[in-house]
Short mmCIF file of C-alpha atoms in Angstrom, two decimals:
data_model
loop_
_atom_site.label_atom_id
_atom_site.label_comp_id
_atom_site.label_asym_id
_atom_site.label_seq_id
_atom_site.Cartn_x
_atom_site.Cartn_y
_atom_site.Cartn_z
CA MET A 1244 -0.01 0.01 -0.04
CA SER A 1245 1.02 3.53 -0.55
CA GLU A 1246 -0.48 4.72 2.79
CA PHE A 1247 1.44 5.51 5.92
CA TRP A 1248 0.25 6.36 9.43
CA LEU A 1249 2.51 8.62 11.37
CA ILE A 1250 1.90 8.39 15.15
CA SER A 1251 3.57 9.28 18.47
CA ALA A 1252 3.20 8.43 22.12
CA PRO A 1253 4.92 9.69 25.18
CA GLY A 1254 8.50 8.50 25.68
CA ASP A 1255 8.08 7.37 29.25
CA LYS A 1256 8.67 3.64 30.31
CA GLU A 1257 4.91 2.81 30.18
CA ASN A 1258 4.39 4.10 26.69
CA LEU A 1259 7.70 2.71 25.30
CA GLN A 1260 6.39 -0.63 26.54
CA ALA A 1261 3.04 0.04 24.77
CA LEU A 1262 4.85 0.86 21.55
CA GLU A 1263 6.68 -2.47 21.95
CA ARG A 1264 3.41 -4.25 22.42
CA MET A 1265 2.05 -2.59 19.36
CA ASN A 1266 5.00 -3.73 17.30
CA THR A 1267 4.68 -7.19 18.49
CA VAL A 1268 0.93 -7.44 17.75
CA THR A 1269 1.11 -5.73 14.34
CA SER A 1270 4.07 -7.95 13.35
CA LYS A 1271 2.47 -11.21 14.48
CA SER A 1272 -0.85 -10.30 12.81
CA ASN A 1273 0.91 -9.10 9.64
CA LEU A 1274 -1.00 -5.73 9.97
CA SER A 1275 1.76 -3.25 9.30
CA TYR A 1276 5.49 -2.58 8.96
CA ASN A 1277 6.73 -0.18 11.52
CA THR A 1278 9.77 2.06 11.77
CA LYS A 1279 10.85 4.70 14.09
CA PHE A 1280 10.50 8.29 12.66
CA ALA A 1281 13.38 10.49 13.80
CA ILE A 1282 12.44 14.15 14.71
CA PRO A 1283 15.04 16.58 15.90
CA ASP A 1284 14.85 18.57 19.27
CA PHE A 1285 13.45 21.80 18.15
CA LYS A 1286 13.24 25.04 20.18
CA VAL A 1287 9.71 24.81 21.67
CA GLY A 1288 8.94 28.52 22.23
CA THR A 1289 5.73 29.47 24.02
CA LEU A 1290 2.52 27.46 24.22
CA ASP A 1291 0.59 30.25 22.44
CA SER A 1292 3.04 30.12 19.45
CA LEU A 1293 2.74 26.29 19.29
CA VAL A 1294 -1.07 26.65 19.01
CA GLY A 1295 -0.66 29.13 16.26
CA LEU A 1296 1.83 26.90 14.51
CA SER A 1297 -0.51 23.92 14.83
CA ASP A 1298 -3.14 25.70 12.75
CA GLU A 1299 -0.56 27.13 10.28
CA LEU A 1300 1.11 23.72 9.67
CA GLY A 1301 -2.37 22.09 9.17
CA LYS A 1302 -3.03 24.56 6.28
CA LEU A 1303 0.53 24.18 4.96
CA ASP A 1304 0.23 20.34 5.00
CA THR A 1305 -2.96 20.58 2.85
CA PHE A 1306 -1.37 23.07 0.49
CA ALA A 1307 1.78 20.95 0.06
CA GLU A 1308 -0.13 17.78 -0.59
CA SER A 1309 -2.26 19.56 -3.19
CA LEU A 1310 0.82 21.00 -4.83
CA ILE A 1311 2.64 17.76 -5.22
CA LYS A 1312 -0.57 16.06 -6.59
CA ARG A 1313 -0.80 18.86 -9.21
CA MET A 1314 3.01 18.46 -10.07
CA ALA A 1315 2.58 14.64 -10.39
CA GLN A 1316 -0.47 15.25 -12.68
CA SER A 1317 1.63 17.75 -14.72
CA VAL A 1318 4.33 15.05 -15.24
CA VAL A 1319 1.51 12.69 -16.53
CA GLU A 1320 0.35 15.32 -18.96
CA VAL A 1321 3.89 16.25 -20.18
CA MET A 1322 4.83 12.53 -20.63
CA GLU A 1323 1.62 11.83 -22.57
CA ASP A 1324 3.55 9.43 -24.94
CA SER A 1325 5.23 7.50 -22.26
CA LYS A 1326 2.90 7.33 -19.33
CA GLY A 1327 4.41 3.97 -18.18
CA LYS A 1328 7.47 5.85 -17.11
CA VAL A 1329 5.90 8.52 -15.01
CA GLN A 1330 6.47 6.80 -11.69
CA GLU A 1331 10.28 6.62 -12.22
CA ASN A 1332 10.23 10.43 -12.66
CA LEU A 1333 8.41 11.05 -9.25
CA LEU A 1334 11.37 10.66 -6.88
CA ALA A 1335 12.48 12.35 -3.70
CA ASN A 1336 16.21 13.11 -3.36
CA GLY A 1337 16.81 10.49 -5.99
CA VAL A 1338 14.93 7.54 -4.31
CA ASP A 1339 11.37 6.27 -4.57
CA LEU A 1340 8.87 7.95 -2.31
CA THR A 1341 8.28 4.98 -0.07
CA SER A 1342 12.06 4.74 0.55
CA PHE A 1343 12.30 8.39 1.33
CA VAL A 1344 9.49 8.34 3.90
CA THR A 1345 10.65 5.08 5.59
CA HIS A 1346 14.21 6.30 5.82
CA PHE A 1347 13.39 9.89 6.63
CA GLU A 1348 16.20 12.09 8.03
CA TRP A 1349 15.64 15.85 8.81
CA ASP A 1350 17.64 18.02 6.41
CA MET A 1351 19.64 20.13 8.95
CA ALA A 1352 21.34 22.15 6.14
CA LYS A 1353 18.10 23.27 4.49
CA TYR A 1354 15.91 23.63 7.63
CA PRO A 1355 18.27 24.25 10.69
CA ALA A 1356 16.64 22.84 13.76
CA LYS A 1357 18.41 25.38 16.01
CA GLN A 1358 16.21 28.14 14.51
CA PRO A 1359 12.97 29.06 16.18
CA LEU A 1360 10.08 26.83 14.83
CA VAL A 1361 8.32 29.76 13.29
CA ASN A 1362 11.37 30.50 11.07
CA VAL A 1363 11.51 26.91 9.90
CA VAL A 1364 7.83 26.94 9.04
CA ASP A 1365 8.22 30.29 7.25
CA THR A 1366 11.13 28.83 5.18
CA LEU A 1367 8.94 25.88 4.13
CA ALA A 1368 5.94 28.06 3.22
CA LYS A 1369 8.05 30.44 1.12
CA GLN A 1370 9.69 27.62 -0.71
CA LEU A 1371 6.38 25.88 -1.57
CA ALA A 1372 4.78 29.20 -2.63
CA GLN A 1373 7.63 29.82 -5.04
CA ILE A 1374 7.34 26.40 -6.45
CA GLU A 1375 3.62 26.82 -6.98
CA SER A 1376 4.11 30.20 -8.69
CA ASP A 1377 6.72 28.72 -11.09
CA LEU A 1378 4.45 25.72 -11.62
CA LYS A 1379 1.64 27.89 -12.76
CA SER A 1380 3.57 29.97 -15.21
CA ARG A 1381 5.55 27.09 -16.66
CA THR A 1382 2.57 24.76 -17.15
CA ALA A 1383 0.29 27.63 -18.44
CA ALA A 1384 2.77 28.32 -21.31
CA TYR A 1385 3.04 24.62 -22.10
CA SER A 1386 -0.67 24.00 -21.91
CA ALA A 1387 -1.52 26.92 -24.30
CA LEU A 1388 1.01 25.60 -26.74
CA LYS A 1389 -0.41 22.11 -26.46
CA THR A 1390 -3.99 23.27 -26.80
CA THR A 1391 -3.23 25.27 -29.96
CA LEU A 1392 -1.38 22.37 -31.48
CA GLU A 1393 -4.19 19.94 -30.65
CA ASN A 1394 -6.74 22.32 -32.31
CA LEU A 1395 -4.69 22.35 -35.41
CA GLU A 1396 -4.33 18.67 -35.38
CA LYS A 1397 -8.17 18.14 -34.91
CA ARG A 1398 -8.55 20.30 -37.91
CA SER A 1399 -6.49 17.98 -40.00
CA THR A 1400 -8.17 14.80 -38.83
CA GLY A 1401 -11.89 15.68 -38.92
CA ASN A 1402 -14.26 14.64 -41.63
CA LEU A 1403 -14.43 16.31 -45.12
CA PHE A 1404 -16.96 18.82 -43.90
CA THR A 1405 -14.79 20.30 -41.11
CA ARG A 1406 -11.12 19.40 -41.65
CA THR A 1407 -8.61 21.68 -43.13
CA LEU A 1408 -7.98 20.96 -46.71
CA SER A 1409 -4.38 22.47 -46.95
CA ASP A 1410 -2.75 19.01 -46.65
CA ILE A 1411 -5.26 17.43 -49.15
CA VAL A 1412 -5.43 19.84 -52.18
CA SER A 1413 -2.66 20.93 -54.54
CA LYS A 1414 -2.40 23.74 -56.93
CA GLU A 1415 -2.86 21.36 -60.01
CA ASP A 1416 -6.55 20.56 -58.72
CA PHE A 1417 -7.67 24.16 -59.47
CA VAL A 1418 -8.16 26.51 -62.29
CA LEU A 1419 -6.53 29.69 -60.95
CA ASP A 1420 -6.22 33.23 -61.93
CA SER A 1421 -9.01 32.87 -64.49
CA GLU A 1422 -11.41 35.79 -65.21
CA TYR A 1423 -14.22 33.39 -66.08
CA LEU A 1424 -13.81 29.94 -64.54
CA VAL A 1425 -13.65 28.69 -61.00
CA THR A 1426 -13.01 25.15 -59.50
CA LEU A 1427 -15.27 24.04 -56.63
CA LEU A 1428 -14.91 21.32 -54.15
CA VAL A 1429 -17.96 19.09 -53.65
CA ILE A 1430 -18.47 16.49 -50.98
CA VAL A 1431 -20.42 13.47 -52.48
CA PRO A 1432 -21.76 10.49 -50.28
CA LYS A 1433 -20.07 7.28 -51.23
CA PRO A 1434 -23.28 5.65 -52.50
CA SER A 1435 -23.84 8.59 -54.78
CA TYR A 1436 -20.59 8.50 -56.68
CA ALA A 1437 -22.11 7.08 -59.80
CA GLN A 1438 -24.95 9.58 -59.68
CA TRP A 1439 -22.42 12.47 -59.35
CA ARG A 1440 -20.39 11.39 -62.23
CA LYS A 1441 -23.57 11.00 -64.38
CA THR A 1442 -25.22 14.26 -63.42
CA TYR A 1443 -22.67 16.92 -62.34
CA GLU A 1444 -22.24 18.33 -65.90
CA SER A 1445 -25.99 18.93 -66.15
CA LEU A 1446 -26.62 20.24 -62.71
CA SER A 1447 -26.31 23.76 -64.15
CA ASP A 1448 -25.43 25.54 -67.36
CA MET A 1449 -21.77 26.22 -68.15
CA VAL A 1450 -20.14 23.34 -66.31
CA VAL A 1451 -16.86 22.22 -67.89
CA PRO A 1452 -17.30 18.65 -69.17
CA ARG A 1453 -15.01 15.95 -67.74
CA SER A 1454 -13.76 18.47 -65.13
CA THR A 1455 -14.39 16.32 -62.01
CA LYS A 1456 -11.79 14.39 -60.12
CA LEU A 1457 -11.83 12.59 -56.80
CA ILE A 1458 -9.08 13.97 -54.73
CA ALA A 1459 -9.78 12.74 -51.08
CA GLU A 1460 -12.12 10.31 -49.21
CA ASP A 1461 -13.20 9.58 -45.64
CA ASN A 1462 -15.65 6.85 -44.32
CA GLU A 1463 -18.83 8.72 -45.56
CA GLY A 1464 -17.88 10.17 -48.82
CA GLY A 1465 -15.48 11.73 -51.34
CA LEU A 1466 -14.14 15.31 -52.23
CA PHE A 1467 -14.54 15.89 -55.93
CA THR A 1468 -13.41 18.82 -57.93
CA VAL A 1469 -15.60 20.44 -60.61
CA THR A 1470 -14.81 23.51 -62.78
CA LEU A 1471 -17.65 25.89 -64.05
CA PHE A 1472 -18.19 29.47 -65.10
CA LEU A 1473 -18.12 32.01 -62.18
CA LYS A 1474 -21.61 33.38 -63.20
CA VAL A 1475 -23.37 30.04 -62.40
CA ILE A 1476 -21.93 29.36 -58.98
CA ASP A 1477 -25.02 30.16 -57.04
CA ASP A 1478 -27.32 28.12 -59.37
CA PHE A 1479 -24.83 25.21 -59.26
CA LYS A 1480 -24.78 25.24 -55.41
CA ILE A 1481 -28.65 25.18 -55.27
CA LYS A 1482 -28.89 22.26 -57.65
CA ALA A 1483 -26.12 20.37 -55.90
CA LYS A 1484 -27.82 20.67 -52.58
CA GLU A 1485 -31.07 19.47 -54.07
CA ASN A 1486 -29.16 16.29 -55.03
CA LYS A 1487 -27.49 16.05 -51.60
CA PHE A 1488 -24.10 17.07 -52.85
CA THR A 1489 -22.40 19.63 -50.66
CA VAL A 1490 -20.27 22.38 -51.98
CA ARG A 1491 -17.36 22.98 -49.47
CA GLU A 1492 -16.52 26.63 -49.27
CA PHE A 1493 -12.84 26.88 -49.99
CA PHE A 1494 -10.53 29.22 -51.81
CA TYR A 1495 -7.11 28.05 -52.85
CA ASP A 1496 -4.53 30.54 -51.43
CA GLU A 1497 -1.03 29.21 -51.71
CA LYS A 1498 0.35 31.64 -49.19
CA GLU A 1499 -2.22 30.82 -46.57
CA ILE A 1500 -1.64 27.03 -47.07
CA LYS A 1501 2.04 27.48 -46.70
CA ARG A 1502 1.53 29.66 -43.60
CA GLU A 1503 -0.79 26.90 -41.97
CA ARG A 1504 1.82 24.25 -42.64
CA GLU A 1505 4.63 26.35 -41.25
CA GLU A 1506 2.64 27.10 -38.16
CA MET A 1507 2.13 23.32 -37.41
CA THR A 1508 5.84 22.79 -37.90
CA ARG A 1509 6.73 25.64 -35.56
CA LEU A 1510 4.35 24.57 -32.91
CA LEU A 1511 5.64 20.96 -33.03
CA SER A 1512 9.21 22.34 -32.84
CA ASP A 1513 8.28 24.53 -29.87
CA LYS A 1514 6.48 21.77 -27.99
CA LYS A 1515 9.68 19.55 -28.46
CA GLN A 1516 11.90 22.38 -27.23
CA GLN A 1517 9.73 22.98 -24.05
CA TYR A 1518 9.24 19.27 -23.28
CA GLY A 1519 12.78 18.52 -21.86
CA PRO A 1520 13.25 21.65 -19.81
CA LEU A 1521 9.79 21.52 -18.29
CA LEU A 1522 10.04 17.78 -17.42
CA ARG A 1523 13.48 18.40 -15.81
CA TRP A 1524 11.97 21.36 -13.82
CA LEU A 1525 9.09 19.20 -12.73
CA LYS A 1526 11.29 16.30 -11.64
CA VAL A 1527 13.56 18.56 -9.66
CA ASN A 1528 10.86 20.64 -7.91
CA PHE A 1529 8.46 17.74 -7.38
CA SER A 1530 11.31 16.25 -5.28
CA GLU A 1531 11.80 19.59 -3.43
CA ALA A 1532 7.99 19.92 -2.73
CA PHE A 1533 7.68 16.33 -1.60
CA VAL A 1534 10.64 16.55 0.73
CA ALA A 1535 9.25 19.81 2.22
CA TRP A 1536 5.88 18.06 2.74
CA ILE A 1537 7.42 15.14 4.79
CA HIS A 1538 9.34 17.73 6.85
CA ILE A 1539 5.93 19.50 7.46
CA LYS A 1540 4.57 16.16 8.67
CA ALA A 1541 7.53 15.73 11.02
CA LEU A 1542 6.84 19.34 12.36
CA ARG A 1543 3.23 18.59 12.91
CA VAL A 1544 4.06 15.51 14.92
CA PHE A 1545 6.45 17.51 17.16
CA VAL A 1546 4.06 20.42 17.72
CA GLU A 1547 0.97 18.18 18.40
CA SER A 1548 3.03 15.81 20.67
CA VAL A 1549 4.32 18.82 22.77
CA LEU A 1550 0.75 20.23 22.92
CA ARG A 1551 -0.73 16.79 23.77
CA TYR A 1552 1.97 15.30 26.03
CA GLY A 1553 3.33 18.42 27.63
CA LEU A 1554 6.88 19.36 28.66
CA PRO A 1555 9.63 18.49 28.90
CA VAL A 1556 9.61 17.22 25.30
CA ASN A 1557 9.61 13.38 25.37
CA PHE A 1558 7.79 11.38 22.89
CA GLN A 1559 8.48 8.63 20.30
CA ALA A 1560 7.24 8.93 16.71
CA VAL A 1561 6.54 5.76 14.76
CA LEU A 1562 5.79 5.33 11.01
CA LEU A 1563 3.30 2.48 10.16
CA GLN A 1564 2.73 1.11 6.71
CA PRO A 1565 -0.53 -0.89 6.63
CA HIS A 1566 0.06 -4.08 4.72
CA LYS A 1567 -3.30 -4.07 2.99
CA LYS A 1568 -6.50 -1.94 2.94
CA SER A 1569 -8.65 -4.68 4.69
CA ALA A 1570 -6.11 -4.63 7.70
CA THR A 1571 -6.68 -0.93 8.54
CA LYS A 1572 -9.71 -1.44 10.66
CA ARG A 1573 -7.91 -4.09 12.72
CA LEU A 1574 -4.77 -1.93 13.02
CA ARG A 1575 -6.80 1.05 14.39
CA GLU A 1576 -8.35 -1.42 16.89
CA VAL A 1577 -4.90 -2.60 18.09
CA LEU A 1578 -3.67 1.09 18.42
CA ASN A 1579 -6.78 2.03 20.25
CA SER A 1580 -6.30 -0.86 22.64
CA VAL A 1581 -2.60 -0.23 23.33
CA PHE A 1582 -2.93 3.53 23.72
CA ARG A 1583 -6.35 3.70 25.37
CA HIS A 1584 -4.95 4.87 28.57
CA LEU A 1585 -3.70 8.14 27.02
CA ASP A 1586 -7.19 9.46 26.50
CA GLU A 1587 -10.18 7.42 27.54
CA VAL A 1588 -12.71 9.79 26.02
CA ALA A 1589 -11.01 9.79 22.71
CA ALA A 1590 -10.76 6.08 22.71
CA ALA A 1591 -14.41 5.73 23.53
CA SER A 1592 -15.36 8.16 20.82
CA ILE A 1593 -13.79 5.91 18.19
CA LEU A 1594 -16.17 3.27 19.18
CA ASP A 1595 -19.13 5.55 19.65
CA ALA A 1596 -19.26 8.53 17.26
CA SER A 1597 -21.99 10.26 19.37
CA VAL A 1598 -19.43 10.99 22.17
CA GLU A 1599 -18.26 14.53 21.93
CA ILE A 1600 -14.82 15.65 23.00
CA PRO A 1601 -15.21 19.01 24.74
CA GLY A 1602 -13.17 21.85 23.22
CA LEU A 1603 -12.00 19.71 20.19
CA GLN A 1604 -12.58 21.28 16.88
CA LEU A 1605 -11.51 18.30 14.85
CA SER A 1606 -14.24 15.76 13.93
CA ASN A 1607 -14.13 12.71 16.21
CA GLN A 1608 -12.94 10.41 13.53
CA ASP A 1609 -9.77 12.42 13.10
CA TYR A 1610 -8.94 12.36 16.83
CA PHE A 1611 -7.30 9.40 18.59
CA PRO A 1612 -5.71 8.80 22.05
CA TYR A 1613 -2.33 9.16 20.31
CA VAL A 1614 -1.02 11.76 17.87
CA TYR A 1615 -1.86 10.62 14.37
CA PHE A 1616 -1.26 11.99 10.81
CA HIS A 1617 -1.92 10.26 7.58
CA ILE A 1618 0.46 10.17 4.52
CA ASP A 1619 -0.93 8.94 1.17
CA LEU A 1620 1.56 8.40 -1.59
CA GLY A 1621 -1.11 7.56 -4.13
CA LEU A 1622 -0.53 10.85 -5.81
CA LEU A 1623 -2.02 9.71 -9.20
CA ASP A 1624 -5.14 8.06 -7.86
#
């Protein structure tokens, strides 16, 4: 599973024994794989500042998770032709996400633990805000280019009624620069080919004999040329429509056709040039954002553990990886049983959702006798 539970309990003898019991039960029942989660000794500050940080970290946690999910989705969109390789581009410090989380070490160089907690949180917030700002501008430019290209490609793959004709017709198909004659393009249903060839010369006066030629087909019909005098265009269109032949409005302009082809070539080239740098940026900054997110989780455990268990700071954080979805209910029961003594009201509320915990703003289902945070690595689900 790509799901982790990050919990903490007081570090006194009784609770270290409780953690040991939890490890034994979860291991024997094959419920989860558990590892210690190392968190540095931070400067605690005042109780008021911790309460404020708790709220701020909750918002930052949500923001960081949303950001890395958007970045993961951007990698999927950029790697549209090789989606099977997306996961290998979603790494944290060069390793897969599960390995990074299970072997987490606080980055002292990037986020010095000796600083006041508020400074560490501020550094993380500014870093993530900058990444989001860059993500928006970079992906917007790429998306606009991709959309323009897709629209052009759609125009070249539609049916004969809607698609561009610049890659179908050639100069030789038309009578050009004539004062009296014009070449029209007519869409004829496939079952009506014989009728067209038999009747097109008599649909109107002044149609040039033997001037029709089939130049393109799709599943429904064919695109035929026909040459006639300019003065009978309107009459010919009416008669053609009466016979279920459709005159496609088209004027052969060599310069316009050349411009359209060059535009497609340029856009394909631009997309190719943007692909590499954008993917590299996404890989580097996804890693940065993900690493920051797990540091935020560590900070949340520290702050909530101090608020819950008091001073001096003494708690043990543990990372649990449930083995399968069906085991999570049983795992929750084991944790509730082992740590019930930490908060009898919270423990009871898990079993009875009608029990209210006074002063607690979280919904009961998010509150447990122990400190608990959820980490979901299913970023593409």
